mmCIF file of C-alpha atoms in Angstrom:
data_model
loop_
_atom_site.group_PDB
_atom_site.id
_atom_site.type_symbol
_atom_site.label_atom_id
_atom_site.label_comp_id
_atom_site.label_asym_id
_atom_site.label_seq_id
_atom_site.Cartn_x
_atom_site.Cartn_y
_atom_site.Cartn_z
ATOM 1 C CA MET A 15 -167.163 -8.333 -64.891
ATOM 2 C CA SER A 16 -166.004 -10.754 -61.955
ATOM 3 C CA GLY A 17 -166.172 -13.659 -64.072
ATOM 4 C CA ASP A 18 -163.168 -12.414 -66.316
ATOM 5 C CA VAL A 19 -161.016 -12.221 -63.360
ATOM 6 C CA PRO A 20 -158.636 -15.127 -63.761
ATOM 7 C CA ALA A 21 -158.601 -17.792 -60.793
ATOM 8 C CA GLY A 22 -155.025 -16.858 -59.782
ATOM 9 C CA ALA A 23 -155.775 -13.110 -59.318
ATOM 10 C CA ARG A 24 -158.869 -13.288 -57.183
ATOM 11 C CA ALA A 25 -158.755 -12.363 -53.440
ATOM 12 C CA VAL A 26 -159.724 -15.925 -51.582
ATOM 13 C CA VAL A 27 -159.355 -17.239 -48.201
ATOM 14 C CA GLU A 28 -157.721 -20.936 -48.062
ATOM 15 C CA ARG A 29 -158.258 -23.571 -45.114
ATOM 16 C CA VAL A 30 -154.568 -25.010 -45.082
ATOM 17 C CA PRO A 31 -155.307 -28.949 -44.200
ATOM 18 C CA GLY A 32 -152.801 -28.856 -41.173
ATOM 19 C CA ALA A 33 -149.525 -27.884 -39.766
ATOM 20 C CA ALA A 34 -147.514 -29.925 -41.728
ATOM 21 C CA ALA A 35 -148.813 -28.060 -44.881
ATOM 22 C CA LEU A 36 -148.106 -24.337 -43.521
ATOM 23 C CA ASP A 37 -144.519 -23.973 -45.228
ATOM 24 C CA ALA A 38 -145.878 -24.983 -48.396
ATOM 25 C CA ALA A 39 -148.862 -22.528 -47.909
ATOM 26 C CA GLY A 40 -146.493 -19.673 -47.374
ATOM 27 C CA TRP A 41 -146.936 -19.399 -43.806
ATOM 28 C CA ALA A 42 -143.166 -18.692 -43.044
ATOM 29 C CA GLU A 43 -143.317 -15.480 -45.092
ATOM 30 C CA LEU A 44 -146.005 -14.041 -42.920
ATOM 31 C CA ALA A 45 -144.327 -14.743 -39.493
ATOM 32 C CA GLY A 46 -142.014 -12.065 -38.063
ATOM 33 C CA PRO A 47 -139.625 -12.139 -34.873
ATOM 34 C CA GLU A 48 -142.442 -11.495 -32.336
ATOM 35 C CA ASP A 49 -144.594 -14.112 -33.933
ATOM 36 C CA PHE A 50 -142.724 -17.353 -32.773
ATOM 37 C CA PHE A 51 -145.814 -19.148 -31.555
ATOM 38 C CA GLN A 52 -147.629 -18.772 -34.751
ATOM 39 C CA SER A 53 -144.630 -20.305 -36.556
ATOM 40 C CA SER A 54 -145.390 -23.282 -38.468
ATOM 41 C CA ARG A 55 -142.962 -25.499 -36.405
ATOM 42 C CA TRP A 56 -144.480 -24.365 -33.208
ATOM 43 C CA LEU A 57 -148.021 -24.978 -34.456
ATOM 44 C CA ALA A 58 -146.788 -28.369 -35.419
ATOM 45 C CA VAL A 59 -146.077 -28.722 -31.741
ATOM 46 C CA GLN A 60 -149.596 -27.047 -30.455
ATOM 47 C CA GLU A 61 -151.387 -29.363 -33.256
ATOM 48 C CA LYS A 62 -150.332 -32.453 -31.468
ATOM 49 C CA ASN A 63 -150.696 -31.308 -28.128
ATOM 50 C CA SER A 64 -153.562 -28.929 -28.091
ATOM 51 C CA GLY A 65 -156.352 -31.977 -27.468
ATOM 52 C CA THR A 66 -158.577 -30.156 -29.814
ATOM 53 C CA THR A 67 -159.384 -29.330 -33.562
ATOM 54 C CA MET A 68 -157.232 -26.568 -35.130
ATOM 55 C CA ASP A 69 -157.544 -24.535 -38.301
ATOM 56 C CA PHE A 70 -155.065 -22.555 -40.366
ATOM 57 C CA LEU A 71 -156.545 -19.826 -42.578
ATOM 58 C CA VAL A 72 -154.559 -18.346 -45.336
ATOM 59 C CA ARG A 73 -155.660 -15.025 -47.212
ATOM 60 C CA ARG A 74 -154.442 -14.687 -50.657
ATOM 61 C CA ARG A 75 -154.350 -11.827 -53.299
ATOM 62 C CA ALA A 76 -153.005 -12.768 -57.113
ATOM 63 C CA GLY A 77 -152.029 -16.112 -55.551
ATOM 64 C CA ARG A 78 -149.583 -14.124 -52.916
ATOM 65 C CA PRO A 79 -150.265 -15.215 -48.974
ATOM 66 C CA MET A 80 -151.184 -11.861 -47.608
ATOM 67 C CA ALA A 81 -152.217 -12.828 -44.026
ATOM 68 C CA ALA A 82 -152.948 -15.885 -42.121
ATOM 69 C CA LEU A 83 -154.971 -16.771 -38.708
ATOM 70 C CA VAL A 84 -155.089 -19.897 -36.873
ATOM 71 C CA THR A 85 -157.907 -21.088 -34.604
ATOM 72 C CA ALA A 86 -158.639 -23.653 -31.762
ATOM 73 C CA TRP A 87 -162.032 -25.075 -30.855
ATOM 74 C CA ALA A 88 -162.158 -24.423 -26.877
ATOM 75 C CA ASP A 89 -164.992 -26.165 -24.879
ATOM 76 C CA ASP A 90 -164.783 -27.344 -21.438
ATOM 77 C CA THR A 91 -162.278 -30.408 -21.921
ATOM 78 C CA VAL A 92 -159.296 -28.514 -22.964
ATOM 79 C CA PRO A 93 -156.927 -27.630 -20.281
ATOM 80 C CA TRP A 94 -155.175 -24.420 -21.270
ATOM 81 C CA LEU A 95 -157.257 -22.390 -19.007
ATOM 82 C CA LEU A 96 -154.971 -19.067 -19.522
ATOM 83 C CA ALA A 97 -156.351 -18.609 -23.171
ATOM 84 C CA ARG A 98 -159.877 -20.121 -22.964
ATOM 85 C CA PRO A 99 -162.523 -17.262 -22.790
ATOM 86 C CA ASP A 100 -164.636 -18.762 -19.850
ATOM 87 C CA ALA A 101 -161.558 -18.912 -17.465
ATOM 88 C CA MET A 102 -160.647 -15.566 -18.382
ATOM 89 C CA LEU A 103 -163.730 -13.746 -17.937
ATOM 90 C CA GLY A 104 -164.220 -15.752 -14.549
ATOM 91 C CA LYS A 105 -161.138 -14.357 -13.224
ATOM 92 C CA GLY A 106 -161.830 -10.899 -14.149
ATOM 93 C CA VAL A 107 -165.285 -11.286 -12.573
ATOM 94 C CA ALA A 108 -163.570 -12.620 -9.444
ATOM 95 C CA GLU A 109 -161.121 -9.572 -9.380
ATOM 96 C CA GLU A 110 -164.488 -7.366 -9.809
ATOM 97 C CA GLU A 111 -162.893 -5.931 -13.161
ATOM 98 C CA PRO A 112 -165.729 -3.722 -14.446
ATOM 99 C CA GLU A 113 -165.477 -4.568 -17.945
ATOM 100 C CA ALA A 114 -165.344 -8.298 -16.989
ATOM 101 C CA LEU A 115 -168.511 -7.718 -14.944
ATOM 102 C CA ALA A 116 -170.098 -6.013 -18.088
ATOM 103 C CA ARG A 117 -169.204 -9.029 -20.595
ATOM 104 C CA LEU A 118 -170.547 -11.401 -17.729
ATOM 105 C CA ARG A 119 -174.135 -9.657 -18.388
ATOM 106 C CA ASP A 120 -174.309 -8.858 -22.121
ATOM 107 C CA THR A 121 -172.120 -11.531 -23.575
ATOM 108 C CA ALA A 122 -171.901 -14.929 -21.166
ATOM 109 C CA GLY A 123 -175.596 -14.509 -20.231
ATOM 110 C CA GLY A 124 -174.539 -14.307 -16.565
ATOM 111 C CA ASP A 125 -172.436 -17.319 -16.458
ATOM 112 C CA PRO A 126 -168.544 -17.569 -17.764
ATOM 113 C CA ALA A 127 -169.448 -21.267 -19.008
ATOM 114 C CA GLY A 128 -172.204 -19.715 -21.486
ATOM 115 C CA LEU A 129 -168.973 -18.724 -23.741
ATOM 116 C CA LEU A 130 -168.239 -22.155 -24.624
ATOM 117 C CA PRO A 131 -168.112 -23.800 -26.780
ATOM 118 C CA SER A 132 -165.576 -20.871 -28.483
ATOM 119 C CA LEU A 133 -163.620 -20.765 -31.468
ATOM 120 C CA VAL A 134 -160.245 -19.005 -30.157
ATOM 121 C CA CYS A 135 -158.449 -17.296 -32.774
ATOM 122 C CA GLY A 136 -155.232 -15.650 -33.432
ATOM 123 C CA GLY A 137 -153.275 -18.689 -31.094
ATOM 124 C CA ARG A 138 -153.940 -19.937 -27.930
ATOM 125 C CA HIS A 139 -150.534 -18.740 -26.916
ATOM 126 C CA LEU A 140 -150.318 -16.599 -23.760
ATOM 127 C CA GLY A 141 -149.742 -12.910 -25.533
ATOM 128 C CA ARG A 142 -150.018 -10.936 -28.798
ATOM 129 C CA THR A 143 -153.062 -12.686 -30.232
ATOM 130 C CA ARG A 144 -153.284 -11.384 -33.709
ATOM 131 C CA PRO A 145 -153.614 -12.747 -37.464
ATOM 132 C CA LEU A 146 -150.016 -12.757 -39.344
ATOM 133 C CA THR A 147 -149.677 -10.080 -42.295
ATOM 134 C CA ALA A 148 -147.372 -9.506 -45.025
ATOM 135 C CA SER A 149 -146.031 -6.321 -46.086
ATOM 136 C CA GLY A 150 -148.858 -4.870 -48.379
ATOM 137 C CA ALA A 151 -151.396 -6.680 -46.289
ATOM 138 C CA LEU A 152 -154.974 -4.370 -46.780
ATOM 139 C CA PRO A 153 -157.336 -4.294 -43.834
ATOM 140 C CA GLU A 154 -159.791 -6.135 -45.858
ATOM 141 C CA ASP A 155 -157.288 -9.221 -45.926
ATOM 142 C CA VAL A 156 -157.709 -9.444 -42.148
ATOM 143 C CA ALA A 157 -161.275 -9.005 -42.286
ATOM 144 C CA ALA A 158 -161.603 -11.847 -44.617
ATOM 145 C CA LEU A 159 -159.692 -14.000 -42.440
ATOM 146 C CA VAL A 160 -162.081 -13.096 -39.200
ATOM 147 C CA GLU A 161 -165.323 -13.504 -41.335
ATOM 148 C CA GLU A 162 -163.850 -16.929 -42.609
ATOM 149 C CA ALA A 163 -163.271 -17.825 -38.855
ATOM 150 C CA GLU A 164 -166.871 -16.524 -37.828
ATOM 151 C CA ALA A 165 -168.297 -19.015 -40.326
ATOM 152 C CA ILE A 166 -166.486 -21.729 -39.185
ATOM 153 C CA ALA A 167 -167.436 -20.993 -35.743
ATOM 154 C CA ARG A 168 -171.290 -21.167 -36.887
ATOM 155 C CA GLU A 169 -170.945 -24.018 -38.767
ATOM 156 C CA ARG A 170 -169.658 -26.085 -35.734
ATOM 157 C CA GLY A 171 -172.409 -24.459 -33.265
ATOM 158 C CA ALA A 172 -169.945 -22.206 -31.105
ATOM 159 C CA ALA A 173 -171.454 -19.833 -29.087
ATOM 160 C CA THR A 174 -168.737 -17.271 -29.244
ATOM 161 C CA VAL A 175 -165.539 -16.284 -31.101
ATOM 162 C CA CYS A 176 -162.856 -15.022 -28.904
ATOM 163 C CA PHE A 177 -159.330 -13.259 -29.536
ATOM 164 C CA PRO A 178 -157.910 -13.853 -26.035
ATOM 165 C CA HIS A 179 -155.012 -11.733 -25.571
ATOM 166 C CA VAL A 180 -155.072 -8.614 -28.202
ATOM 167 C CA ASP A 181 -152.414 -6.306 -27.282
ATOM 168 C CA GLU A 182 -153.473 -2.760 -26.767
ATOM 169 C CA ARG A 183 -150.730 -1.594 -29.755
ATOM 170 C CA ASP A 184 -152.515 -3.414 -32.091
ATOM 171 C CA THR A 185 -155.291 -0.613 -32.811
ATOM 172 C CA ALA A 186 -156.217 -1.792 -36.030
ATOM 173 C CA LEU A 187 -157.339 -5.095 -35.000
ATOM 174 C CA MET A 188 -159.063 -3.555 -32.118
ATOM 175 C CA GLU A 189 -160.934 -1.489 -34.241
ATOM 176 C CA LEU A 190 -161.818 -4.020 -36.671
ATOM 177 C CA LEU A 191 -163.165 -6.309 -34.032
ATOM 178 C CA ALA A 192 -165.133 -3.863 -32.205
ATOM 179 C CA ALA A 193 -166.773 -2.711 -35.813
ATOM 180 C CA ARG A 194 -167.668 -6.113 -35.596
ATOM 181 C CA GLY A 195 -169.546 -6.275 -32.753
ATOM 182 C CA TYR A 196 -167.019 -7.784 -30.458
ATOM 183 C CA ARG A 197 -166.931 -6.705 -26.882
ATOM 184 C CA SER A 198 -163.761 -6.647 -24.689
ATOM 185 C CA HIS A 199 -162.344 -6.863 -21.347
ATOM 186 C CA PRO A 200 -158.880 -6.753 -19.834
ATOM 187 C CA SER A 201 -157.326 -10.226 -20.042
ATOM 188 C CA ALA A 202 -153.637 -9.742 -19.170
ATOM 189 C CA HIS A 203 -150.532 -7.694 -19.195
ATOM 190 C CA TYR A 204 -147.783 -8.901 -21.817
ATOM 191 C CA ALA A 205 -144.001 -8.321 -20.622
ATOM 192 C CA TRP A 206 -140.870 -8.073 -22.609
ATOM 193 C CA LEU A 207 -137.280 -7.214 -21.595
ATOM 194 C CA ALA A 208 -134.756 -5.023 -23.829
ATOM 195 C CA VAL A 209 -131.574 -6.941 -22.998
ATOM 196 C CA PRO A 210 -128.906 -4.835 -22.011
ATOM 197 C CA PRO A 211 -125.955 -5.243 -24.314
ATOM 198 C CA GLY A 212 -123.598 -4.975 -21.429
ATOM 199 C CA GLY A 213 -125.298 -8.152 -19.622
ATOM 200 C CA TRP A 214 -125.734 -8.477 -16.080
ATOM 201 C CA GLU A 215 -123.332 -5.493 -14.853
ATOM 202 C CA GLN A 216 -125.236 -3.297 -16.897
ATOM 203 C CA PHE A 217 -128.874 -4.700 -15.939
ATOM 204 C CA LEU A 218 -128.147 -4.323 -12.275
ATOM 205 C CA ALA A 219 -126.512 -0.888 -12.788
ATOM 206 C CA GLU A 220 -129.741 0.256 -14.309
ATOM 207 C CA MET A 221 -131.973 -0.908 -11.090
ATOM 208 C CA SER A 222 -132.858 0.995 -7.994
ATOM 209 C CA LYS A 223 -130.231 0.715 -5.240
ATOM 210 C CA HIS A 224 -132.828 -1.301 -3.093
ATOM 211 C CA ARG A 225 -133.711 -3.809 -6.110
ATOM 212 C CA ARG A 226 -130.010 -4.168 -6.951
ATOM 213 C CA ARG A 227 -129.314 -5.334 -3.122
ATOM 214 C CA ARG A 228 -132.393 -7.361 -3.242
ATOM 215 C CA VAL A 229 -131.417 -9.161 -6.356
ATOM 216 C CA ARG A 230 -127.633 -9.560 -5.318
ATOM 217 C CA LEU A 231 -128.923 -11.276 -1.821
ATOM 218 C CA GLU A 232 -131.196 -13.629 -4.042
ATOM 219 C CA ARG A 233 -128.310 -14.896 -5.940
ATOM 220 C CA ARG A 234 -126.039 -15.074 -2.818
ATOM 221 C CA ALA A 235 -128.941 -17.364 -1.322
ATOM 222 C CA LEU A 236 -128.899 -19.644 -4.204
ATOM 223 C CA ALA A 237 -125.157 -19.853 -4.016
ATOM 224 C CA GLU A 238 -124.880 -20.739 -0.666
ATOM 225 C CA ALA A 239 -127.493 -23.259 -1.080
ATOM 226 C CA GLY A 240 -125.333 -24.868 -3.685
ATOM 227 C CA ILE A 241 -127.695 -24.237 -6.309
ATOM 228 C CA GLU A 242 -126.090 -24.413 -9.927
ATOM 229 C CA THR A 243 -128.183 -23.116 -13.018
ATOM 230 C CA ARG A 244 -127.166 -23.445 -16.461
ATOM 231 C CA ILE A 245 -128.820 -23.245 -19.903
ATOM 232 C CA GLU A 246 -128.939 -26.321 -21.876
ATOM 233 C CA ARG A 247 -130.488 -28.463 -24.854
ATOM 234 C CA ILE A 248 -133.464 -30.590 -24.026
ATOM 235 C CA THR A 249 -131.994 -34.280 -24.136
ATOM 236 C CA PRO A 250 -133.915 -37.490 -23.461
ATOM 237 C CA GLU A 251 -132.264 -38.184 -20.195
ATOM 238 C CA LEU A 252 -133.262 -34.879 -18.877
ATOM 239 C CA VAL A 253 -137.456 -34.888 -20.190
ATOM 240 C CA PRO A 254 -138.879 -37.183 -17.335
ATOM 241 C CA ARG A 255 -137.282 -35.019 -14.715
ATOM 242 C CA LEU A 256 -138.661 -32.083 -16.594
ATOM 243 C CA GLY A 257 -142.075 -33.549 -17.045
ATOM 244 C CA GLU A 258 -142.220 -34.113 -13.145
ATOM 245 C CA LEU A 259 -141.247 -30.422 -12.396
ATOM 246 C CA ASP A 260 -143.715 -29.127 -15.125
ATOM 247 C CA CYS A 261 -146.679 -31.337 -13.633
ATOM 248 C CA ASN A 262 -146.026 -29.816 -10.226
ATOM 249 C CA LEU A 263 -146.358 -26.270 -11.526
ATOM 250 C CA LEU A 264 -149.491 -27.071 -13.567
ATOM 251 C CA ARG A 265 -151.045 -28.566 -10.789
ATOM 252 C CA LYS A 266 -150.315 -25.845 -8.125
ATOM 253 C CA TYR A 267 -152.323 -23.824 -10.058
ATOM 254 C CA GLY A 268 -155.127 -25.832 -10.876
ATOM 255 C CA ASN A 269 -154.369 -27.193 -14.046
ATOM 256 C CA PRO A 270 -154.988 -30.927 -14.811
ATOM 257 C CA ALA A 271 -151.645 -32.692 -15.581
ATOM 258 C CA SER A 272 -149.228 -35.792 -15.311
ATOM 259 C CA PRO A 273 -145.502 -36.105 -15.332
ATOM 260 C CA GLU A 274 -146.174 -38.393 -18.244
ATOM 261 C CA HIS A 275 -147.892 -36.148 -20.368
ATOM 262 C CA SER A 276 -145.592 -33.326 -19.434
ATOM 263 C CA ALA A 277 -142.720 -35.219 -20.329
ATOM 264 C CA GLY A 278 -144.169 -36.279 -23.857
ATOM 265 C CA MET A 279 -144.831 -32.747 -24.532
ATOM 266 C CA ILE A 280 -141.530 -31.430 -23.773
ATOM 267 C CA GLY A 281 -139.852 -34.329 -25.374
ATOM 268 C CA TRP A 282 -141.791 -33.223 -28.549
ATOM 269 C CA ILE A 283 -140.644 -30.058 -28.248
ATOM 270 C CA GLY A 284 -137.101 -31.026 -28.180
ATOM 271 C CA GLU A 285 -137.636 -32.945 -30.941
ATOM 272 C CA VAL A 286 -139.489 -30.543 -33.334
ATOM 273 C CA MET A 287 -137.476 -27.261 -32.276
ATOM 274 C CA GLY A 288 -133.827 -29.004 -31.794
ATOM 275 C CA ASP A 289 -131.389 -26.094 -31.007
ATOM 276 C CA ASP A 290 -134.180 -23.552 -30.851
ATOM 277 C CA ALA A 291 -135.667 -25.039 -27.640
ATOM 278 C CA MET A 292 -133.215 -24.322 -24.374
ATOM 279 C CA VAL A 293 -134.064 -25.039 -20.923
ATOM 280 C CA SER A 294 -132.190 -23.154 -17.958
ATOM 281 C CA VAL A 295 -132.091 -25.989 -15.288
ATOM 282 C CA ALA A 296 -131.296 -25.506 -11.534
ATOM 283 C CA ARG A 297 -129.656 -28.385 -9.836
ATOM 284 C CA LYS A 298 -128.895 -29.098 -5.961
ATOM 285 C CA ASP A 299 -126.411 -31.958 -5.701
ATOM 286 C CA GLY A 300 -126.708 -32.682 -9.287
ATOM 287 C CA VAL A 301 -130.428 -33.166 -9.225
ATOM 288 C CA PRO A 302 -132.820 -30.621 -11.060
ATOM 289 C CA ILE A 303 -135.219 -29.019 -9.026
ATOM 290 C CA GLY A 304 -136.314 -26.138 -11.192
ATOM 291 C CA PHE A 305 -136.300 -25.252 -15.013
ATOM 292 C CA GLY A 306 -137.487 -22.444 -17.175
ATOM 293 C CA MET A 307 -137.880 -23.124 -21.019
ATOM 294 C CA VAL A 308 -136.744 -20.505 -23.677
ATOM 295 C CA LEU A 309 -137.447 -20.684 -27.180
ATOM 296 C CA ARG A 310 -135.399 -18.725 -29.876
ATOM 297 C CA SER A 311 -137.089 -17.245 -32.877
ATOM 298 C CA ARG A 312 -135.102 -16.525 -35.760
ATOM 299 C CA ALA A 313 -137.306 -15.230 -38.438
ATOM 300 C CA ARG A 314 -136.491 -12.368 -40.962
ATOM 301 C CA GLY A 315 -132.738 -12.377 -39.596
ATOM 302 C CA ARG A 316 -133.389 -11.255 -36.365
ATOM 303 C CA GLU A 317 -133.257 -13.341 -33.114
ATOM 304 C CA GLU A 318 -135.346 -12.893 -30.210
ATOM 305 C CA TRP A 319 -135.966 -15.590 -27.142
ATOM 306 C CA PHE A 320 -139.560 -16.381 -25.582
ATOM 307 C CA GLY A 321 -139.517 -17.716 -22.057
ATOM 308 C CA HIS A 322 -142.494 -20.591 -22.289
ATOM 309 C CA ARG A 323 -142.915 -22.546 -19.371
ATOM 310 C CA ALA A 324 -141.375 -23.771 -15.959
ATOM 311 C CA GLY A 325 -141.592 -26.047 -13.358
ATOM 312 C CA PHE A 326 -140.072 -26.782 -9.747
ATOM 313 C CA ASP A 327 -139.781 -29.389 -7.050
ATOM 314 C CA TYR A 328 -141.371 -27.217 -4.390
ATOM 315 C CA GLU A 329 -140.072 -29.328 -1.608
ATOM 316 C CA ALA A 330 -136.307 -29.046 -2.636
ATOM 317 C CA GLN A 331 -136.840 -25.552 -3.404
ATOM 318 C CA GLY A 332 -138.102 -24.539 -0.221
ATOM 319 C CA LYS A 333 -137.762 -20.527 0.004
ATOM 320 C CA LEU A 334 -135.104 -20.464 -2.512
ATOM 321 C CA PRO A 335 -135.928 -17.741 -5.086
ATOM 322 C CA LEU A 336 -135.309 -19.980 -7.923
ATOM 323 C CA TYR A 337 -138.180 -18.634 -10.202
ATOM 324 C CA TYR A 338 -136.362 -15.475 -11.432
ATOM 325 C CA ASP A 339 -133.144 -17.088 -11.581
ATOM 326 C CA VAL A 340 -133.982 -20.093 -14.055
ATOM 327 C CA LEU A 341 -136.831 -17.805 -16.015
ATOM 328 C CA TYR A 342 -135.020 -14.380 -15.991
ATOM 329 C CA TYR A 343 -131.546 -13.884 -14.873
ATOM 330 C CA ARG A 344 -129.534 -16.965 -16.084
ATOM 331 C CA VAL A 345 -131.587 -16.209 -19.526
ATOM 332 C CA MET A 346 -131.091 -12.466 -19.822
ATOM 333 C CA GLU A 347 -127.360 -13.120 -19.224
ATOM 334 C CA ALA A 348 -126.919 -15.896 -21.717
ATOM 335 C CA ALA A 349 -129.270 -13.682 -24.243
ATOM 336 C CA ALA A 350 -126.834 -10.315 -23.664
ATOM 337 C CA GLU A 351 -123.717 -12.841 -24.314
ATOM 338 C CA ARG A 352 -125.294 -14.002 -27.710
ATOM 339 C CA GLY A 353 -126.355 -10.343 -28.784
ATOM 340 C CA VAL A 354 -130.180 -11.063 -28.558
ATOM 341 C CA PRO A 355 -131.894 -7.661 -28.200
ATOM 342 C CA VAL A 356 -135.108 -8.827 -26.521
ATOM 343 C CA LEU A 357 -136.301 -11.420 -24.125
ATOM 344 C CA HIS A 358 -140.166 -12.033 -24.000
ATOM 345 C CA ALA A 359 -141.299 -12.468 -20.644
ATOM 346 C CA GLY A 360 -145.054 -13.260 -21.157
ATOM 347 C CA ILE A 361 -148.114 -12.936 -19.303
ATOM 348 C CA GLY A 362 -148.141 -12.893 -15.302
ATOM 349 C CA SER A 363 -146.466 -11.567 -12.268
ATOM 350 C CA VAL A 364 -146.432 -8.297 -14.136
ATOM 351 C CA GLU A 365 -145.587 -5.786 -11.099
ATOM 352 C CA ALA A 366 -142.234 -8.118 -10.601
ATOM 353 C CA LYS A 367 -141.301 -8.025 -13.965
ATOM 354 C CA LEU A 368 -141.724 -4.246 -14.423
ATOM 355 C CA ALA A 369 -139.479 -3.881 -11.134
ATOM 356 C CA ARG A 370 -137.094 -6.070 -12.801
ATOM 357 C CA GLY A 371 -136.559 -3.713 -15.837
ATOM 358 C CA CYS A 372 -139.366 -5.136 -18.031
ATOM 359 C CA LEU A 373 -141.876 -2.847 -20.348
ATOM 360 C CA ALA A 374 -145.506 -4.142 -20.539
ATOM 361 C CA ALA A 375 -148.754 -3.754 -22.542
ATOM 362 C CA ARG A 376 -152.276 -4.367 -21.687
ATOM 363 C CA GLU A 377 -154.036 -7.221 -23.265
ATOM 364 C CA HIS A 378 -157.757 -7.511 -23.879
ATOM 365 C CA SER A 379 -160.149 -10.421 -24.681
ATOM 366 C CA PHE A 380 -162.435 -9.907 -27.660
ATOM 367 C CA LEU A 381 -165.729 -11.750 -27.513
ATOM 368 C CA LEU A 382 -168.568 -12.028 -30.226
ATOM 369 C CA ARG A 383 -171.666 -13.614 -29.290
ATOM 370 C CA LEU A 384 -173.095 -15.836 -31.970
ATOM 371 C CA GLU A 385 -176.718 -16.328 -32.450
ATOM 372 C CA ARG A 386 -177.186 -20.342 -32.275
ATOM 373 C CA SER A 387 -179.850 -21.936 -34.301
ATOM 374 C CA SER A 388 -182.731 -23.716 -32.126
ATOM 375 C CA ARG A 389 -182.965 -27.697 -33.600
#
């Protein structure tokens, strides 16, 4: 009889009150090296700068954490468009992607805005949306988390539940969501680079002759322009300028931003992450004109690096090829020197990343339309 099962032996889903309580809830036991953006430290950063409500769910069996899921409330006020279901669907519709057009009809009611408000599940980071799982986790553990998230969404009057970037390799999650009635459309490609242990020279040697020549010309142009790029820590002196550069990029792509907000967020990242947050900074005449942020995961004894964000002084940059130098070449060189095996390049510009040696996987946005009660 279920009444005879001790409380500590039951399978339950717990709602953790906030990011500060995640370590005590056993969250760190569930995050692997590829789950940096769902680590407890990074979720503390997101909780502060997300501008919305976040929930943290842990599934326990016999008192042991078996799986976990983070959610974030998305309405038309949150600025993180690349993980917002309406913006992702709108992009797919604009590109006349057939599955996006089908979702416009059967899930969004003919208007991407009809997906909001939505409960975004598995992290609002750009890539590898998924629950965390322990060794020995069962399909029912993940299913229980998804069911609880759907319950939260209904409690709050959401129009939809969304898993924004489910990797095509996560077949178990894709099958579970499809069985629960979720419909999907392609959302992005996620790219990563297996860092060549021989560093820059091996990286060049493995390129085509044409690509190798082009990359060398790019670096020569930067050298002739007097650009110096190096990997650094985030310091208080550097933060205001990084905020200006970050804001420039966000505004270029239509995201609301201010230098002060960007600087505050970057400073908070540096404070929380310490040595695990680095910036690849390009300087001209000693002034930073471009940067890429790199975050270090050291879970389960394995170190991997993640490109996170970037910013540029577009007037000072002109036609100089700064983007790949600060976000890719310099970071790859440093990773090889330190024996780091993988650099996660994330979403966007997938063709260029593939041309530079990356691998990539297709990602899909999964959407569940909820029945909303009339009041």
